[in-house]
Short mmCIF file of C-alpha atoms and ligand atoms in Angstrom, two decimals:
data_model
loop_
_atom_site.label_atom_id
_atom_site.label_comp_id
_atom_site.label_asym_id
_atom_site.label_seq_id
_atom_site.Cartn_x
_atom_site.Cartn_y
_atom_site.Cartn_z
CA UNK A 21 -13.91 14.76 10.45
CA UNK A 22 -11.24 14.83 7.00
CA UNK A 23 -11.38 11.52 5.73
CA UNK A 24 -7.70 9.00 4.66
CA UNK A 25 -8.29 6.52 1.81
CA UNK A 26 -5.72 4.14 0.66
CA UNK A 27 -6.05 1.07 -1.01
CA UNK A 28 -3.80 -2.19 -1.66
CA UNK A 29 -3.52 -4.53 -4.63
CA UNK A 30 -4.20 -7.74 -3.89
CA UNK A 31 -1.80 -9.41 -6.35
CA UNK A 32 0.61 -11.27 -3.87
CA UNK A 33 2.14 -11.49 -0.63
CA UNK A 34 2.06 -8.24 1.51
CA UNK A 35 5.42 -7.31 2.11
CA UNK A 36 7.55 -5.27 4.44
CA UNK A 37 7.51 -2.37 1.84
CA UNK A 38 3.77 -2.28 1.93
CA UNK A 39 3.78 -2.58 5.64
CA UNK A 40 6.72 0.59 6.49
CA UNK A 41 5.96 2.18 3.54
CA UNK A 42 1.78 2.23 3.51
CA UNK A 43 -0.01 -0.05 6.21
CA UNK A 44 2.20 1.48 9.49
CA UNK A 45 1.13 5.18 8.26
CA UNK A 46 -2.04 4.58 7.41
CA UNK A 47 -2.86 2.83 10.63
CA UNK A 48 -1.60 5.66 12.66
CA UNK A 49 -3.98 7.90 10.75
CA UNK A 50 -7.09 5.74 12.21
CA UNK A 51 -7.46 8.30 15.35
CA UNK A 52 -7.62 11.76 13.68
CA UNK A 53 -9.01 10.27 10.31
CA UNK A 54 -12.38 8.87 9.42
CA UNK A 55 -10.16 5.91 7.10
CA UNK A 56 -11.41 4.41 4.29
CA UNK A 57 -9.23 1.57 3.41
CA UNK A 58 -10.09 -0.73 1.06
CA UNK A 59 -8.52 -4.12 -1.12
CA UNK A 60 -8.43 -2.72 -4.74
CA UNK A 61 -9.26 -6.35 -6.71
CA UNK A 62 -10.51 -4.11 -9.90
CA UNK A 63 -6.50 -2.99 -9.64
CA UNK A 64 -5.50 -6.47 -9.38
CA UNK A 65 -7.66 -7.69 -12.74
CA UNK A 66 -4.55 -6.08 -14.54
CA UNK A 67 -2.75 -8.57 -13.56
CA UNK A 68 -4.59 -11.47 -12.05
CA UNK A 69 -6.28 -13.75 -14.36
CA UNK A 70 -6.52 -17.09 -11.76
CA UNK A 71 -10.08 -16.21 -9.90
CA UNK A 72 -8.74 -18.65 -7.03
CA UNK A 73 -5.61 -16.59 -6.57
CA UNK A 74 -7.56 -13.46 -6.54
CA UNK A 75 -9.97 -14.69 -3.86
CA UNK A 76 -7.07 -15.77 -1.87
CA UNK A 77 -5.11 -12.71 -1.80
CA UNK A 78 -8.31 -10.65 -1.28
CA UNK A 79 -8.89 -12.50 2.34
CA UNK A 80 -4.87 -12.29 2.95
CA UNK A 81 -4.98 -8.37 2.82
CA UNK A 82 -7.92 -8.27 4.37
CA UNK A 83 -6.56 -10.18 7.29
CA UNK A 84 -3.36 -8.34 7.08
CA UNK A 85 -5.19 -5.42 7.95
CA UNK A 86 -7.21 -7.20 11.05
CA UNK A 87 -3.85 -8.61 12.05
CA UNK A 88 -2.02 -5.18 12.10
CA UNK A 89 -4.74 -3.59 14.30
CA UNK A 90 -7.19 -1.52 12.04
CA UNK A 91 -10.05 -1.34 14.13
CA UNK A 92 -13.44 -1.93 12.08
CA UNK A 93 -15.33 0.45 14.37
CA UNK A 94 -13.72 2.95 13.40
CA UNK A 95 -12.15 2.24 9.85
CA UNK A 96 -13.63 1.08 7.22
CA UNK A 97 -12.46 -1.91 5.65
CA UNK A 98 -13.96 -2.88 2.02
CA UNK A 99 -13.11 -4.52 -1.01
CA UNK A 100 -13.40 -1.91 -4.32
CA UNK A 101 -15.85 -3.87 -6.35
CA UNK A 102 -18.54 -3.71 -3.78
CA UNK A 103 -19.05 -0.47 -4.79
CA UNK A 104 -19.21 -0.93 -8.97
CA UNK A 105 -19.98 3.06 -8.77
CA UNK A 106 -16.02 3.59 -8.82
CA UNK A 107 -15.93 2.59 -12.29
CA UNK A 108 -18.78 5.15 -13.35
CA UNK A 109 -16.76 7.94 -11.93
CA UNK A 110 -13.60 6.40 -13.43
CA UNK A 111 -15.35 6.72 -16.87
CA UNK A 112 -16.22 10.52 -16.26
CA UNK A 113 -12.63 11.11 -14.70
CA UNK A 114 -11.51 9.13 -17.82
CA UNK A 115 -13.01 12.01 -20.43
CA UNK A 116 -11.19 14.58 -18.19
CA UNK A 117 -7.32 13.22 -18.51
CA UNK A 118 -5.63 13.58 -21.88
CA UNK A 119 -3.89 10.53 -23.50
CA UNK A 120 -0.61 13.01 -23.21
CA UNK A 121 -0.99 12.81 -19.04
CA UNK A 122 -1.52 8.89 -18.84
CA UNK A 123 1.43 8.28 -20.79
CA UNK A 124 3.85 10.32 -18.44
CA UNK A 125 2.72 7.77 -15.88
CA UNK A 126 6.17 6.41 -14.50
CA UNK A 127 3.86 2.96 -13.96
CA UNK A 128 2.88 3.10 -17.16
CA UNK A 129 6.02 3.82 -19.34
CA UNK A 130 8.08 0.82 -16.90
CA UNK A 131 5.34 -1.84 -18.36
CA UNK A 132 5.99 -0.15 -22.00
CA UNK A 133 9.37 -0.53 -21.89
CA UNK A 134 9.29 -4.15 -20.67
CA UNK A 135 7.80 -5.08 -23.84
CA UNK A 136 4.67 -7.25 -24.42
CA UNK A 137 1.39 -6.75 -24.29
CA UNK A 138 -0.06 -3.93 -22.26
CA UNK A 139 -3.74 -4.43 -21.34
CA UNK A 140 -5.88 -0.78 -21.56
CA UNK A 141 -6.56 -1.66 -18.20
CA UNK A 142 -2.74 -0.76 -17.60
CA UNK A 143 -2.86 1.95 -19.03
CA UNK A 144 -6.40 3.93 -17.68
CA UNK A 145 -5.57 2.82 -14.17
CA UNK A 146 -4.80 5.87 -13.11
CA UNK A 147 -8.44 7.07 -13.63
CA UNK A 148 -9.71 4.32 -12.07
CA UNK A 149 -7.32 5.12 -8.76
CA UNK A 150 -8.50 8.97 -9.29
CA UNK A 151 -12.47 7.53 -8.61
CA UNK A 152 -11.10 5.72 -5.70
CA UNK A 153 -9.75 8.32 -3.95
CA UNK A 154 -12.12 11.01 -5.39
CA UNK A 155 -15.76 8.77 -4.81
CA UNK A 156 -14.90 9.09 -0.71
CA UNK A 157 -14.29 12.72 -0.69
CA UNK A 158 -11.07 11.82 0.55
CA UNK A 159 -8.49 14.75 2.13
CA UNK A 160 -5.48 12.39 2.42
CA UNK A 161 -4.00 9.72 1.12
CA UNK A 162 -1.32 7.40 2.57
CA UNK A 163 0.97 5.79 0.07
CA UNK A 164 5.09 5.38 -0.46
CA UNK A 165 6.90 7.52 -3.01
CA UNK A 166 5.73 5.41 -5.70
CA UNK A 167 2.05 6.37 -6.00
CA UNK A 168 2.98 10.40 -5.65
CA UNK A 169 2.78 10.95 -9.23
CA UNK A 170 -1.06 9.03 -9.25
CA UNK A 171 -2.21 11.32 -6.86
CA UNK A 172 -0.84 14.39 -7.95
CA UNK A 173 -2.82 13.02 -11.50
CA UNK A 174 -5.76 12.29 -9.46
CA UNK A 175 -5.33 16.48 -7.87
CA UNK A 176 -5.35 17.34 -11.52
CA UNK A 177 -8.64 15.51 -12.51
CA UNK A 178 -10.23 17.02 -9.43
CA UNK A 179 -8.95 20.52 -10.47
CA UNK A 180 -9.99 20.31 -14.19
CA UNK A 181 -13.54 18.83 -13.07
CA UNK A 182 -14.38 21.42 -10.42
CA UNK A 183 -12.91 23.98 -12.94
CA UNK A 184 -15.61 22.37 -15.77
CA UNK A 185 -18.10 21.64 -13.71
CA UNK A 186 -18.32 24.15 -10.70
CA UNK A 187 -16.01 24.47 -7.62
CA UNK A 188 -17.20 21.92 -5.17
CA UNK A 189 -17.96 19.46 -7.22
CA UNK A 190 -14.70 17.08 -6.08
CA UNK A 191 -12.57 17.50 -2.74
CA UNK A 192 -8.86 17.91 -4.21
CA UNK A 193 -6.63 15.71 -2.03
CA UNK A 194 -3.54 15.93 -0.63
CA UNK A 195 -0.80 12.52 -0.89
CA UNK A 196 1.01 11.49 2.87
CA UNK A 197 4.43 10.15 2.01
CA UNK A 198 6.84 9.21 5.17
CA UNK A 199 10.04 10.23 4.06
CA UNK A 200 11.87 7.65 6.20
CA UNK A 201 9.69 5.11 4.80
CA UNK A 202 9.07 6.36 1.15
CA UNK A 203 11.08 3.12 -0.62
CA UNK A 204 12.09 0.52 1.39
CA UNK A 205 14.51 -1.52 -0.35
CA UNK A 206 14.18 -4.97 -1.09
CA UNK A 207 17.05 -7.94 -0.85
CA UNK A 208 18.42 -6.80 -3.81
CA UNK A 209 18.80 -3.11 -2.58
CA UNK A 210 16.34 -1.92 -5.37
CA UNK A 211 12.85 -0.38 -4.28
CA UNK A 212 11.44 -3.37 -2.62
CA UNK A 213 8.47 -5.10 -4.94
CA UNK A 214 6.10 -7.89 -5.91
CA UNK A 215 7.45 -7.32 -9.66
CA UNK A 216 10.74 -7.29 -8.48
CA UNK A 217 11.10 -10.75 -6.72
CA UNK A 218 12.81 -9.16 -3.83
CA UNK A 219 10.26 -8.70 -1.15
CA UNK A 220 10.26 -9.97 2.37
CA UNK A 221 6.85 -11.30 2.68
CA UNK A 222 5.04 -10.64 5.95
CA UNK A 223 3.99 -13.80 7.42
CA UNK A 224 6.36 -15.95 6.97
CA UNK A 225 7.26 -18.91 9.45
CA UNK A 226 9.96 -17.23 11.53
CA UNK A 227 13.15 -19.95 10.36
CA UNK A 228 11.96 -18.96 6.24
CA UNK A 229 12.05 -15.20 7.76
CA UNK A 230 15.53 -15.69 8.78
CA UNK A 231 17.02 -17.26 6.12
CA UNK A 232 15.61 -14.18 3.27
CA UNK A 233 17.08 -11.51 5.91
CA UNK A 234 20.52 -13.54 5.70
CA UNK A 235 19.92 -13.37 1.85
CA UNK A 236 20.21 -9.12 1.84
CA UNK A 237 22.60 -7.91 -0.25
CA UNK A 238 25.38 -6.37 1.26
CA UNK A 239 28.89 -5.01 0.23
CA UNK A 240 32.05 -7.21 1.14
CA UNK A 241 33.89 -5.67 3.72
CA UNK A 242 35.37 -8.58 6.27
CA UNK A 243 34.46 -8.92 9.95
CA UNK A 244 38.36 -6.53 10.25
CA UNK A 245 36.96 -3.82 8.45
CA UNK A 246 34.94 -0.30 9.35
CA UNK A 247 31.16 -0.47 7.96
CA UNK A 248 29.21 2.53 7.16
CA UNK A 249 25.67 1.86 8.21
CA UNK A 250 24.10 4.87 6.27
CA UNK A 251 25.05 2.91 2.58
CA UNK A 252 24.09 -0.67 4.10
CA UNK A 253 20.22 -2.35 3.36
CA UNK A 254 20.55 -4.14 6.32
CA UNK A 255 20.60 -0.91 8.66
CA UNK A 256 18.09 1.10 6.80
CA UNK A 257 15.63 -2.04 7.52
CA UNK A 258 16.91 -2.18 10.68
CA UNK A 259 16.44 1.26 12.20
CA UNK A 260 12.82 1.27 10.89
CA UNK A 261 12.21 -1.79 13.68
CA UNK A 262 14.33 -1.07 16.41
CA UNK A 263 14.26 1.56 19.62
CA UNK A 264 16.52 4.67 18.90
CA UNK A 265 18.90 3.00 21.49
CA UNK A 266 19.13 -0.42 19.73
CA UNK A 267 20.06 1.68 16.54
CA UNK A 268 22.53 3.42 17.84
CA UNK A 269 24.42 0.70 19.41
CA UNK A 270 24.37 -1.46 16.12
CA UNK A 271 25.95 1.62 14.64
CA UNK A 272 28.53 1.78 17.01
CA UNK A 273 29.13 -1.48 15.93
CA UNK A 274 29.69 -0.50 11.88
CA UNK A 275 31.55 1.82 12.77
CA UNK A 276 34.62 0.41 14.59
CA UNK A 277 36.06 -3.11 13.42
CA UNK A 278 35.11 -6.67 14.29
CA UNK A 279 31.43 -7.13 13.72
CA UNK A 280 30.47 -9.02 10.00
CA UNK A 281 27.72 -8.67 8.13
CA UNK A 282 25.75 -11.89 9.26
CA UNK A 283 25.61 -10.29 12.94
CA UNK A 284 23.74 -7.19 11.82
CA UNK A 285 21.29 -9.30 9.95
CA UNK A 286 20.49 -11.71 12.87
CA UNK A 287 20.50 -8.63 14.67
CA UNK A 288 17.61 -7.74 12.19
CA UNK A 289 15.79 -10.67 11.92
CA UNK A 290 15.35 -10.73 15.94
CA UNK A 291 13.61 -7.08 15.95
CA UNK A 292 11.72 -7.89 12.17
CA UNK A 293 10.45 -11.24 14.32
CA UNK A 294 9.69 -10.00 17.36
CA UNK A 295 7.29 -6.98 15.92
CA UNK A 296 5.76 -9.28 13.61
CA UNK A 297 5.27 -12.50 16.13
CA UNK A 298 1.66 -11.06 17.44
CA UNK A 299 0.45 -9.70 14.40
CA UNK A 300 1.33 -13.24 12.66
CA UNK A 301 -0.60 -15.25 15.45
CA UNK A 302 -3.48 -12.70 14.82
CA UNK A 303 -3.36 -13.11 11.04
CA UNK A 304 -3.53 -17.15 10.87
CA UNK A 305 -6.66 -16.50 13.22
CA UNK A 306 -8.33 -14.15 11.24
CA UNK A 307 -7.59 -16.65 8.14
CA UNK A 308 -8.73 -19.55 10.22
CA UNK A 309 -12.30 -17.67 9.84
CA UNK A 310 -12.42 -16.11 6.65
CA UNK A 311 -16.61 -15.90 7.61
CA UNK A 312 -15.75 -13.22 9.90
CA UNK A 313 -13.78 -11.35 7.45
CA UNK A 314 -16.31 -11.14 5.15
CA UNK A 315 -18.69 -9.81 7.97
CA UNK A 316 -16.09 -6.72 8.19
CA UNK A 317 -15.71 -6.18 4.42
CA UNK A 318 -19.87 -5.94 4.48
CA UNK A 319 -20.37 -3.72 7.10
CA UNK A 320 -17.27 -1.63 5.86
CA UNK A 321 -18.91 -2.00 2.13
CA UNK A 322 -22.12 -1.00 4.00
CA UNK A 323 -20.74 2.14 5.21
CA UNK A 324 -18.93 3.06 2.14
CA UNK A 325 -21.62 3.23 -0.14
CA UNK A 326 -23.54 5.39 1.53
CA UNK A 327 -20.24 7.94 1.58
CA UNK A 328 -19.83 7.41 -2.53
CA UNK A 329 -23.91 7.45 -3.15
CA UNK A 330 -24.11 11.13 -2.03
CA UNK A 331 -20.73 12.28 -3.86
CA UNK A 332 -21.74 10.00 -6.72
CA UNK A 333 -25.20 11.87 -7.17
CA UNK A 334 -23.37 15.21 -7.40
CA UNK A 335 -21.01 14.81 -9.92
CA UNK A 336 -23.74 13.18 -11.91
CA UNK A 337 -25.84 16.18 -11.19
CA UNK A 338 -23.49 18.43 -12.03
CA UNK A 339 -21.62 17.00 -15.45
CA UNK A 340 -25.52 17.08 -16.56
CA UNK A 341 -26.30 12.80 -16.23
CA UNK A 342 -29.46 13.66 -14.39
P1 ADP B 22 4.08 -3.72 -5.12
O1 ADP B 22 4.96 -2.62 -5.69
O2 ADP B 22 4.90 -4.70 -4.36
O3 ADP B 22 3.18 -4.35 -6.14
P2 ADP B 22 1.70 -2.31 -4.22
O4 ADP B 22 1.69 -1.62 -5.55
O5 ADP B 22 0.61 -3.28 -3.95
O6 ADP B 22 3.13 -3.02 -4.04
O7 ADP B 22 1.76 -1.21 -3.08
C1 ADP B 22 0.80 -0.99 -2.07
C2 ADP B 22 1.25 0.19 -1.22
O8 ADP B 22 2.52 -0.07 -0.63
C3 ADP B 22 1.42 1.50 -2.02
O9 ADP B 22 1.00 2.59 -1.23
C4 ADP B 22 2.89 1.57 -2.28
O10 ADP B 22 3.36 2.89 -2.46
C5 ADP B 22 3.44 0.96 -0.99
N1 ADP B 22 4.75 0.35 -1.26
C6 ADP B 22 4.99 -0.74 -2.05
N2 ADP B 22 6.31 -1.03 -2.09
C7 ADP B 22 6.92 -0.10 -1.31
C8 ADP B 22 8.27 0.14 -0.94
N3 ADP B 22 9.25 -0.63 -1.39
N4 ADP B 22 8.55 1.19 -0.13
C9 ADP B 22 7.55 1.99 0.32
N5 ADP B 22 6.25 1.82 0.02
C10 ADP B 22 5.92 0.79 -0.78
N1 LIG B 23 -2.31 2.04 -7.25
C1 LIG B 23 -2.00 1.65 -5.90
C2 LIG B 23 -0.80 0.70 -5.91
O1 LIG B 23 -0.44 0.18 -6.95
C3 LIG B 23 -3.17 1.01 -5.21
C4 LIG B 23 -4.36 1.91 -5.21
C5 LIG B 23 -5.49 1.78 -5.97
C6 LIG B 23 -4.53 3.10 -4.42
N2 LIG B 23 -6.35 2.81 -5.71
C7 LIG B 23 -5.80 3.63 -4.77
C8 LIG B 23 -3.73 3.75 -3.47
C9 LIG B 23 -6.29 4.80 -4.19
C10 LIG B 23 -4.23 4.92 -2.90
C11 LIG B 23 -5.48 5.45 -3.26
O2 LIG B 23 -0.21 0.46 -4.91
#
């Protein structure tokens, strides 16, 4: 069976970018897929310096994932630094990039050009993300638009090692973008993201839920006026909730006068709501017992370090480390 990896920063709240634009994918990848999918904390070390925030946001992924149906017979759920191997292969990925290639990183050059101080952690992550994907054997990997250029990276470090090294050595991957789902847009209308400030999180109380989808940006045509859904944040969101028949009725309604803004967004909220109201029941349970989140995370770290010892011993065979 080909094998999907992803993983997910635990550095905040899970959003509904992550969720439309990574977690809904990736979960419908679970049948055809042996799925690795796993809580990247060496990512979030970037970033996180608060070991009590990092702990928490580990378990809230973690439970994100429970809540939105991955099923841990099948998948395999794990936190990245159960298996401290990634960062050997990150090192031997790391003498196979040139400086030139991780400073074309889009990632990279946005944190440059905000100014301050840039960790080396920053700047080498794309190695380490190459020895995540490339440690599992992985064949695809789900992600939205904004990882594309890591993976194509990570392709090239495959490439140039199996090139060095012997064909075989690494399985090249391919990257799984959505196109309906590649950037969601946040309240603000730009890409939707934890260092924006303009995310919906996921699990919030439905009346806080409400009041941040009454808070999307719009334009200012009045209740009198025409409305053209396909330049509107509120209908993009929208269509990615509702049936095909609910979306084409709320069109109906941009397009001849007499509906306002604040009914499409209620109109929103009630689908957002009613797919989430489940799922959020399920996650406050799974946080309820963290213990039996950590069970999942071992037997999924069980089952993942037996895939990375055998891919681990053959690169180290081959680049001449035994
Ligand atoms: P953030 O940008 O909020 O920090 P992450 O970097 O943790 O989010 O992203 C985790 C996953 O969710 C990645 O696969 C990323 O491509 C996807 N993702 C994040 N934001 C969006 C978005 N606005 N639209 C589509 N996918 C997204
Ligand atoms: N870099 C990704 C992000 O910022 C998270 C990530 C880490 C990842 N390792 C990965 C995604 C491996 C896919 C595959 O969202």
């Amino acid at each position: 069976m080909q094998r999907a990896l992803t993983g997910i920063k635990p550095t905040g709240d899970v959003h509904l970018g992550n969720y439309l634009g990574m977690i809904r994918p990736a979960l419908a990848l679970q049948e055809k897929y042996e799925a690795y999918y796993f809580i990247a904390d060496y990512h979030a070390l970037t970033s996180v310096f608060d070991r009590e925030k990092l702990r928490a946001h580990t378990l809230e992924t973690a439970a994100t994932w429970m809540a939105l149906g991955l099923d841990p017979e099948r998948t395999i759920l794990f936190r990245q630094s159960s298996i401290p191997e990634v960062c050997e292969l990150a090192w031997i990925l790391t003498c196979q990039v040139s400086m030139g290639q991780l400073e074309r990183m889009g990632a990279y050059k946005q944190a440059r050009d905000r100014g301050g101080d840039i960790n080396a952690g920053i700047f080498n992550y794309p190695s380490l993300m190459a020895a995540d994907i490339l440690l599992y054997d992985s064949h695809v990997v789900p992600v939205g638009a904004d990882q594309k250029q890591h993976v194509e990276l990570c392709r090239d470090m495959a490439i140039k090692v199996n090139h060095r090294f012997g064909e075989g050595t690494l399985v090249v991957p391919e990257v799984s973008i959505q196109p309906d789902v590649a950037t969601i847009v946040g309240l603000d209308g730009q890409k939707m993201s934890k260092s924006y400030n303009n995310v919906i999180p996921l699990w919030l109380p439905p009346k806080k839920l409400r009041k941040l989808v009454m808070k999307i940006v719009t334009d200012s045509k009045g209740v009198d006026e025409v409305k053209d859904p396909d330049t509107c944040n509120v209908y993009s969101l929208y269509k990615l909730f509702a049936t095909p028949e609910q979306t084409a009725a709320l069109r109906e309604r941009y397009l001849v006068p007499g509906m306002g803004y604040g009914h499409a967004k209620e109109e929103l909220f009630q689908v957002v709501n009613a797919t989430l109201e489940e799922p959020r029941e399920r996650y406050h349970e799974w946080m309820a017992h963290p213990e039996r989140l950590e069970e999942v995370l071992a037997e999924g770290a069980r089952r993942a370090r037996s895939a990375a010892d055998v891919v681990l011993e053959r690169v180290r065979d081959r680049v001449g480390l035994i």
